[in-house]
Amino acid sequence: MLNRYTNDYIKEIIQYIMTTANINLEIRPDESGINMSYNFIGHYIGVDFTRLISAWEEMDAPLSLDSYIKTLTIHELGHAVDRAALLESLERTIEIFRTKNSNLASEIYNDRELLSMLMEEHEMNIIFEETAWMNAERLNADFNFVDHSTLSNVRKHSLTTYQRLYLADLKRYEILSENQDVKTA
């Protein structure tokens, strides 16, 4: 990690954004491999400091680490603003989680009903991500944390991951559906 970008330095940027936006959450170290995440059950922001730096380095458009952290922070605060909707999804989220954990990946990808559940999870995640980005845009409009181009570039980079996973599983679902339809015809 670059010397000047210590964990404390990163936390200071996150804390500055939260204080300015008047949305104060606990910041917890999180070695999950996800650069920054909002835990709606515990109502805190998790930060994988190592992944945060490497994700910043993966950005196509050049931007400062400060701007990247600010943008991710307002995105996570965008999730916090949407906490009620996230909590409403909790029962279904737990149901999907349990189903996924009680089945092998090969079982999920060979069963149209199980794969349909996975598609539902992808769709929920994309909706929550898009909503968080809309909320981030509102926060940014109110406080002018980063320029529009930075927000747009980080948003695009972030959503690409969700969309890529969704499209890959959608293709599997379509192939599975076609194969099962041929068998039943």
PDB file of C-alpha atoms in Angstrom:
ATOM      1  CA  MET A   1       0.000   0.000   0.000  1.00  0.00           C
ATOM      2  CA  LEU A   2       1.239   3.475  -0.743  1.00  0.00           C
ATOM      3  CA  ASN A   3       2.867   4.971   2.363  1.00  0.00           C
ATOM      4  CA  ARG A   4       0.669   8.027   2.641  1.00  0.00           C
ATOM      5  CA  TYR A   5      -2.536   6.020   2.279  1.00  0.00           C
ATOM      6  CA  THR A   6      -2.732   4.430   5.692  1.00  0.00           C
ATOM      7  CA  ASN A   7      -5.895   2.891   7.066  1.00  0.00           C
ATOM      8  CA  ASP A   8      -6.267   5.881   9.375  1.00  0.00           C
ATOM      9  CA  TYR A   9      -5.988   8.267   6.442  1.00  0.00           C
ATOM     10  CA  ILE A  10      -8.696   6.352   4.564  1.00  0.00           C
ATOM     11  CA  LYS A  11     -10.924   6.334   7.667  1.00  0.00           C
ATOM     12  CA  GLU A  12     -10.486  10.115   7.988  1.00  0.00           C
ATOM     13  CA  ILE A  13     -11.804  10.635   4.457  1.00  0.00           C
ATOM     14  CA  ILE A  14     -14.779   8.338   5.100  1.00  0.00           C
ATOM     15  CA  GLN A  15     -15.487  10.032   8.435  1.00  0.00           C
ATOM     16  CA  TYR A  16     -15.298  13.489   6.830  1.00  0.00           C
ATOM     17  CA  ILE A  17     -17.927  12.512   4.244  1.00  0.00           C
ATOM     18  CA  MET A  18     -20.230  10.987   6.865  1.00  0.00           C
ATOM     19  CA  THR A  19     -19.910  13.979   9.193  1.00  0.00           C
ATOM     20  CA  THR A  20     -20.549  16.453   6.389  1.00  0.00           C
ATOM     21  CA  ALA A  21     -23.587  14.471   5.168  1.00  0.00           C
ATOM     22  CA  ASN A  22     -24.765  14.059   8.787  1.00  0.00           C
ATOM     23  CA  ILE A  23     -24.988  10.276   8.387  1.00  0.00           C
ATOM     24  CA  ASN A  24     -22.616   8.855  10.964  1.00  0.00           C
ATOM     25  CA  LEU A  25     -21.985   5.137  10.946  1.00  0.00           C
ATOM     26  CA  GLU A  26     -19.339   2.962  12.511  1.00  0.00           C
ATOM     27  CA  ILE A  27     -16.430   2.111  10.213  1.00  0.00           C
ATOM     28  CA  ARG A  28     -15.266  -1.494  10.623  1.00  0.00           C
ATOM     29  CA  PRO A  29     -12.269  -3.206   9.040  1.00  0.00           C
ATOM     30  CA  ASP A  30     -13.533  -6.035   6.837  1.00  0.00           C
ATOM     31  CA  GLU A  31     -11.266  -8.461   5.000  1.00  0.00           C
ATOM     32  CA  SER A  32     -14.058  -9.815   2.799  1.00  0.00           C
ATOM     33  CA  GLY A  33     -12.475  -8.831  -0.506  1.00  0.00           C
ATOM     34  CA  ILE A  34     -15.138  -6.152  -1.028  1.00  0.00           C
ATOM     35  CA  ASN A  35     -13.588  -2.690  -1.092  1.00  0.00           C
ATOM     36  CA  MET A  36     -16.351  -0.975   0.883  1.00  0.00           C
ATOM     37  CA  SER A  37     -19.804  -2.172   1.873  1.00  0.00           C
ATOM     38  CA  TYR A  38     -22.794  -1.074   3.886  1.00  0.00           C
ATOM     39  CA  ASN A  39     -24.094  -3.683   6.316  1.00  0.00           C
ATOM     40  CA  PHE A  40     -27.767  -2.817   6.631  1.00  0.00           C
ATOM     41  CA  ILE A  41     -28.395  -5.268   9.472  1.00  0.00           C
ATOM     42  CA  GLY A  42     -25.569  -3.944  11.653  1.00  0.00           C
ATOM     43  CA  HIS A  43     -25.886  -0.417  10.174  1.00  0.00           C
ATOM     44  CA  TYR A  44     -22.164   0.116   9.626  1.00  0.00           C
ATOM     45  CA  ILE A  45     -19.657   0.524   6.805  1.00  0.00           C
ATOM     46  CA  GLY A  46     -17.124  -2.246   6.298  1.00  0.00           C
ATOM     47  CA  VAL A  47     -13.824  -1.450   4.602  1.00  0.00           C
ATOM     48  CA  ASP A  48     -11.323  -3.900   3.183  1.00  0.00           C
ATOM     49  CA  PHE A  49      -8.398  -1.482   3.068  1.00  0.00           C
ATOM     50  CA  THR A  50      -6.200  -3.681   0.880  1.00  0.00           C
ATOM     51  CA  ARG A  51      -8.968  -4.366  -1.638  1.00  0.00           C
ATOM     52  CA  LEU A  52      -9.906  -0.682  -1.653  1.00  0.00           C
ATOM     53  CA  ILE A  53      -6.459   0.263  -2.940  1.00  0.00           C
ATOM     54  CA  SER A  54      -6.381  -2.511  -5.549  1.00  0.00           C
ATOM     55  CA  ALA A  55      -9.916  -1.675  -6.754  1.00  0.00           C
ATOM     56  CA  TRP A  56      -8.871   1.963  -7.153  1.00  0.00           C
ATOM     57  CA  GLU A  57      -5.873   0.828  -9.194  1.00  0.00           C
ATOM     58  CA  GLU A  58      -8.243  -1.142 -11.478  1.00  0.00           C
ATOM     59  CA  MET A  59     -10.161   1.979 -12.493  1.00  0.00           C
ATOM     60  CA  ASP A  60      -9.942   2.727 -16.204  1.00  0.00           C
ATOM     61  CA  ALA A  61     -10.248   6.480 -15.759  1.00  0.00           C
ATOM     62  CA  PRO A  62      -7.484   8.096 -13.714  1.00  0.00           C
ATOM     63  CA  LEU A  63      -8.688   9.632 -10.460  1.00  0.00           C
ATOM     64  CA  SER A  64      -7.216  10.339  -7.068  1.00  0.00           C
ATOM     65  CA  LEU A  65      -7.615   7.840  -4.273  1.00  0.00           C
ATOM     66  CA  ASP A  66      -9.295  10.589  -2.232  1.00  0.00           C
ATOM     67  CA  SER A  67     -11.962  11.042  -4.905  1.00  0.00           C
ATOM     68  CA  TYR A  68     -12.422   7.279  -5.212  1.00  0.00           C
ATOM     69  CA  ILE A  69     -12.920   6.895  -1.452  1.00  0.00           C
ATOM     70  CA  LYS A  70     -15.296   9.853  -1.318  1.00  0.00           C
ATOM     71  CA  THR A  71     -17.349   8.417  -4.164  1.00  0.00           C
ATOM     72  CA  LEU A  72     -17.560   4.948  -2.626  1.00  0.00           C
ATOM     73  CA  THR A  73     -18.475   6.473   0.717  1.00  0.00           C
ATOM     74  CA  ILE A  74     -21.392   8.469  -0.672  1.00  0.00           C
ATOM     75  CA  HIS A  75     -22.491   5.318  -2.496  1.00  0.00           C
ATOM     76  CA  GLU A  76     -22.494   3.339   0.765  1.00  0.00           C
ATOM     77  CA  LEU A  77     -24.350   6.195   2.443  1.00  0.00           C
ATOM     78  CA  GLY A  78     -26.798   5.888  -0.448  1.00  0.00           C
ATOM     79  CA  HIS A  79     -27.462   2.349   0.769  1.00  0.00           C
ATOM     80  CA  ALA A  80     -27.891   3.632   4.339  1.00  0.00           C
ATOM     81  CA  VAL A  81     -30.518   6.106   3.122  1.00  0.00           C
ATOM     82  CA  ASP A  82     -32.322   3.104   1.583  1.00  0.00           C
ATOM     83  CA  ARG A  83     -32.042   0.983   4.747  1.00  0.00           C
ATOM     84  CA  ALA A  84     -35.814   0.530   5.179  1.00  0.00           C
ATOM     85  CA  ALA A  85     -36.096  -1.119   1.756  1.00  0.00           C
ATOM     86  CA  LEU A  86     -33.062  -3.270   2.457  1.00  0.00           C
ATOM     87  CA  LEU A  87     -34.593  -4.412   5.756  1.00  0.00           C
ATOM     88  CA  GLU A  88     -37.860  -5.215   3.968  1.00  0.00           C
ATOM     89  CA  SER A  89     -35.916  -7.594   1.723  1.00  0.00           C
ATOM     90  CA  LEU A  90     -34.252  -9.356   4.646  1.00  0.00           C
ATOM     91  CA  GLU A  91     -36.633 -12.320   4.881  1.00  0.00           C
ATOM     92  CA  ARG A  92     -36.265 -13.146   1.177  1.00  0.00           C
ATOM     93  CA  THR A  93     -32.529 -12.498   1.305  1.00  0.00           C
ATOM     94  CA  ILE A  94     -32.164 -15.013   4.156  1.00  0.00           C
ATOM     95  CA  GLU A  95     -34.319 -17.533   2.274  1.00  0.00           C
ATOM     96  CA  ILE A  96     -32.129 -17.209  -0.833  1.00  0.00           C
ATOM     97  CA  PHE A  97     -28.959 -17.391   1.266  1.00  0.00           C
ATOM     98  CA  ARG A  98     -30.101 -20.606   2.965  1.00  0.00           C
ATOM     99  CA  THR A  99     -31.139 -22.174  -0.328  1.00  0.00           C
ATOM    100  CA  LYS A 100     -27.783 -21.332  -1.901  1.00  0.00           C
ATOM    101  CA  ASN A 101     -25.905 -22.750   1.073  1.00  0.00           C
ATOM    102  CA  SER A 102     -27.904 -25.977   1.092  1.00  0.00           C
ATOM    103  CA  ASN A 103     -27.248 -26.684  -2.592  1.00  0.00           C
ATOM    104  CA  LEU A 104     -24.089 -27.210  -4.571  1.00  0.00           C
ATOM    105  CA  ALA A 105     -23.365 -24.725  -7.349  1.00  0.00           C
ATOM    106  CA  SER A 106     -23.792 -27.541  -9.859  1.00  0.00           C
ATOM    107  CA  GLU A 107     -27.272 -28.238  -8.454  1.00  0.00           C
ATOM    108  CA  ILE A 108     -28.251 -24.572  -8.683  1.00  0.00           C
ATOM    109  CA  TYR A 109     -27.023 -24.231 -12.261  1.00  0.00           C
ATOM    110  CA  ASN A 110     -28.859 -27.390 -13.362  1.00  0.00           C
ATOM    111  CA  ASP A 111     -32.230 -26.630 -11.778  1.00  0.00           C
ATOM    112  CA  ARG A 112     -34.367 -23.948 -13.410  1.00  0.00           C
ATOM    113  CA  GLU A 113     -36.195 -23.106 -10.166  1.00  0.00           C
ATOM    114  CA  LEU A 114     -32.958 -22.728  -8.178  1.00  0.00           C
ATOM    115  CA  LEU A 115     -31.326 -20.732 -10.947  1.00  0.00           C
ATOM    116  CA  SER A 116     -34.432 -18.553 -11.126  1.00  0.00           C
ATOM    117  CA  MET A 117     -33.939 -17.776  -7.430  1.00  0.00           C
ATOM    118  CA  LEU A 118     -30.344 -16.793  -8.154  1.00  0.00           C
ATOM    119  CA  MET A 119     -31.567 -14.508 -10.943  1.00  0.00           C
ATOM    120  CA  GLU A 120     -33.994 -12.909  -8.491  1.00  0.00           C
ATOM    121  CA  GLU A 121     -31.095 -12.250  -6.130  1.00  0.00           C
ATOM    122  CA  HIS A 122     -29.089 -10.623  -8.939  1.00  0.00           C
ATOM    123  CA  GLU A 123     -32.051  -8.429  -9.860  1.00  0.00           C
ATOM    124  CA  MET A 124     -32.557  -7.352  -6.234  1.00  0.00           C
ATOM    125  CA  ASN A 125     -28.860  -6.534  -5.907  1.00  0.00           C
ATOM    126  CA  ILE A 126     -28.842  -4.475  -9.094  1.00  0.00           C
ATOM    127  CA  ILE A 127     -31.916  -2.526  -7.996  1.00  0.00           C
ATOM    128  CA  PHE A 128     -30.358  -1.806  -4.596  1.00  0.00           C
ATOM    129  CA  GLU A 129     -27.092  -0.771  -6.250  1.00  0.00           C
ATOM    130  CA  GLU A 130     -28.815   1.540  -8.713  1.00  0.00           C
ATOM    131  CA  THR A 131     -30.885   3.069  -5.912  1.00  0.00           C
ATOM    132  CA  ALA A 132     -27.758   3.633  -3.812  1.00  0.00           C
ATOM    133  CA  TRP A 133     -26.099   5.370  -6.774  1.00  0.00           C
ATOM    134  CA  MET A 134     -29.153   7.615  -7.251  1.00  0.00           C
ATOM    135  CA  ASN A 135     -29.012   8.476  -3.548  1.00  0.00           C
ATOM    136  CA  ALA A 136     -25.270   9.112  -3.883  1.00  0.00           C
ATOM    137  CA  GLU A 137     -25.960  11.534  -6.730  1.00  0.00           C
ATOM    138  CA  ARG A 138     -28.405  13.418  -4.490  1.00  0.00           C
ATOM    139  CA  LEU A 139     -25.884  13.552  -1.650  1.00  0.00           C
ATOM    140  CA  ASN A 140     -23.234  14.749  -4.044  1.00  0.00           C
ATOM    141  CA  ALA A 141     -25.573  17.411  -5.430  1.00  0.00           C
ATOM    142  CA  ASP A 142     -26.171  18.642  -1.873  1.00  0.00           C
ATOM    143  CA  PHE A 143     -22.535  18.629  -0.742  1.00  0.00           C
ATOM    144  CA  ASN A 144     -20.424  18.600  -3.932  1.00  0.00           C
ATOM    145  CA  PHE A 145     -17.984  15.950  -2.677  1.00  0.00           C
ATOM    146  CA  VAL A 146     -16.696  14.944  -6.138  1.00  0.00           C
ATOM    147  CA  ASP A 147     -17.158  16.102  -9.705  1.00  0.00           C
ATOM    148  CA  HIS A 148     -19.863  14.508 -11.843  1.00  0.00           C
ATOM    149  CA  SER A 149     -17.343  12.723 -14.073  1.00  0.00           C
ATOM    150  CA  THR A 150     -15.735  10.962 -11.092  1.00  0.00           C
ATOM    151  CA  LEU A 151     -19.101   9.875  -9.737  1.00  0.00           C
ATOM    152  CA  SER A 152     -20.134   8.607 -13.157  1.00  0.00           C
ATOM    153  CA  ASN A 153     -16.894   6.672 -13.740  1.00  0.00           C
ATOM    154  CA  VAL A 154     -16.920   4.958 -10.344  1.00  0.00           C
ATOM    155  CA  ARG A 155     -20.639   4.189 -10.693  1.00  0.00           C
ATOM    156  CA  LYS A 156     -20.071   2.592 -14.098  1.00  0.00           C
ATOM    157  CA  HIS A 157     -17.102   0.564 -12.817  1.00  0.00           C
ATOM    158  CA  SER A 158     -19.063  -0.613  -9.782  1.00  0.00           C
ATOM    159  CA  LEU A 159     -22.248  -1.569 -11.624  1.00  0.00           C
ATOM    160  CA  THR A 160     -20.302  -3.452 -14.292  1.00  0.00           C
ATOM    161  CA  THR A 161     -19.436  -6.168 -11.784  1.00  0.00           C
ATOM    162  CA  TYR A 162     -23.089  -6.750 -10.868  1.00  0.00           C
ATOM    163  CA  GLN A 163     -24.244  -6.623 -14.464  1.00  0.00           C
ATOM    164  CA  ARG A 164     -21.520  -9.001 -15.669  1.00  0.00           C
ATOM    165  CA  LEU A 165     -22.493 -11.625 -13.057  1.00  0.00           C
ATOM    166  CA  TYR A 166     -26.175 -11.176 -13.858  1.00  0.00           C
ATOM    167  CA  LEU A 167     -25.670 -11.532 -17.608  1.00  0.00           C
ATOM    168  CA  ALA A 168     -23.500 -14.641 -17.202  1.00  0.00           C
ATOM    169  CA  ASP A 169     -26.168 -16.315 -15.063  1.00  0.00           C
ATOM    170  CA  LEU A 170     -28.947 -15.094 -17.353  1.00  0.00           C
ATOM    171  CA  LYS A 171     -27.220 -16.833 -20.256  1.00  0.00           C
ATOM    172  CA  ARG A 172     -26.998 -20.035 -18.189  1.00  0.00           C
ATOM    173  CA  TYR A 173     -30.670 -19.691 -17.264  1.00  0.00           C
ATOM    174  CA  GLU A 174     -31.708 -19.245 -20.898  1.00  0.00           C
ATOM    175  CA  ILE A 175     -29.681 -22.287 -21.995  1.00  0.00           C
ATOM    176  CA  LEU A 176     -31.095 -24.381 -19.148  1.00  0.00           C
ATOM    177  CA  SER A 177     -34.631 -23.256 -19.991  1.00  0.00           C
ATOM    178  CA  GLU A 178     -34.176 -24.076 -23.672  1.00  0.00           C
ATOM    179  CA  ASN A 179     -32.779 -27.522 -22.837  1.00  0.00           C
ATOM    180  CA  GLN A 180     -35.599 -28.273 -20.396  1.00  0.00           C
ATOM    181  CA  ASP A 181     -38.223 -27.006 -22.855  1.00  0.00           C
ATOM    182  CA  VAL A 182     -36.782 -29.304 -25.555  1.00  0.00           C
ATOM    183  CA  LYS A 183     -36.916 -32.287 -23.150  1.00  0.00           C
ATOM    184  CA  THR A 184     -40.575 -31.594 -22.283  1.00  0.00           C
ATOM    185  CA  ALA A 185     -41.665 -31.019 -25.892  1.00  0.00           C
TER     186      ALA A 185
END
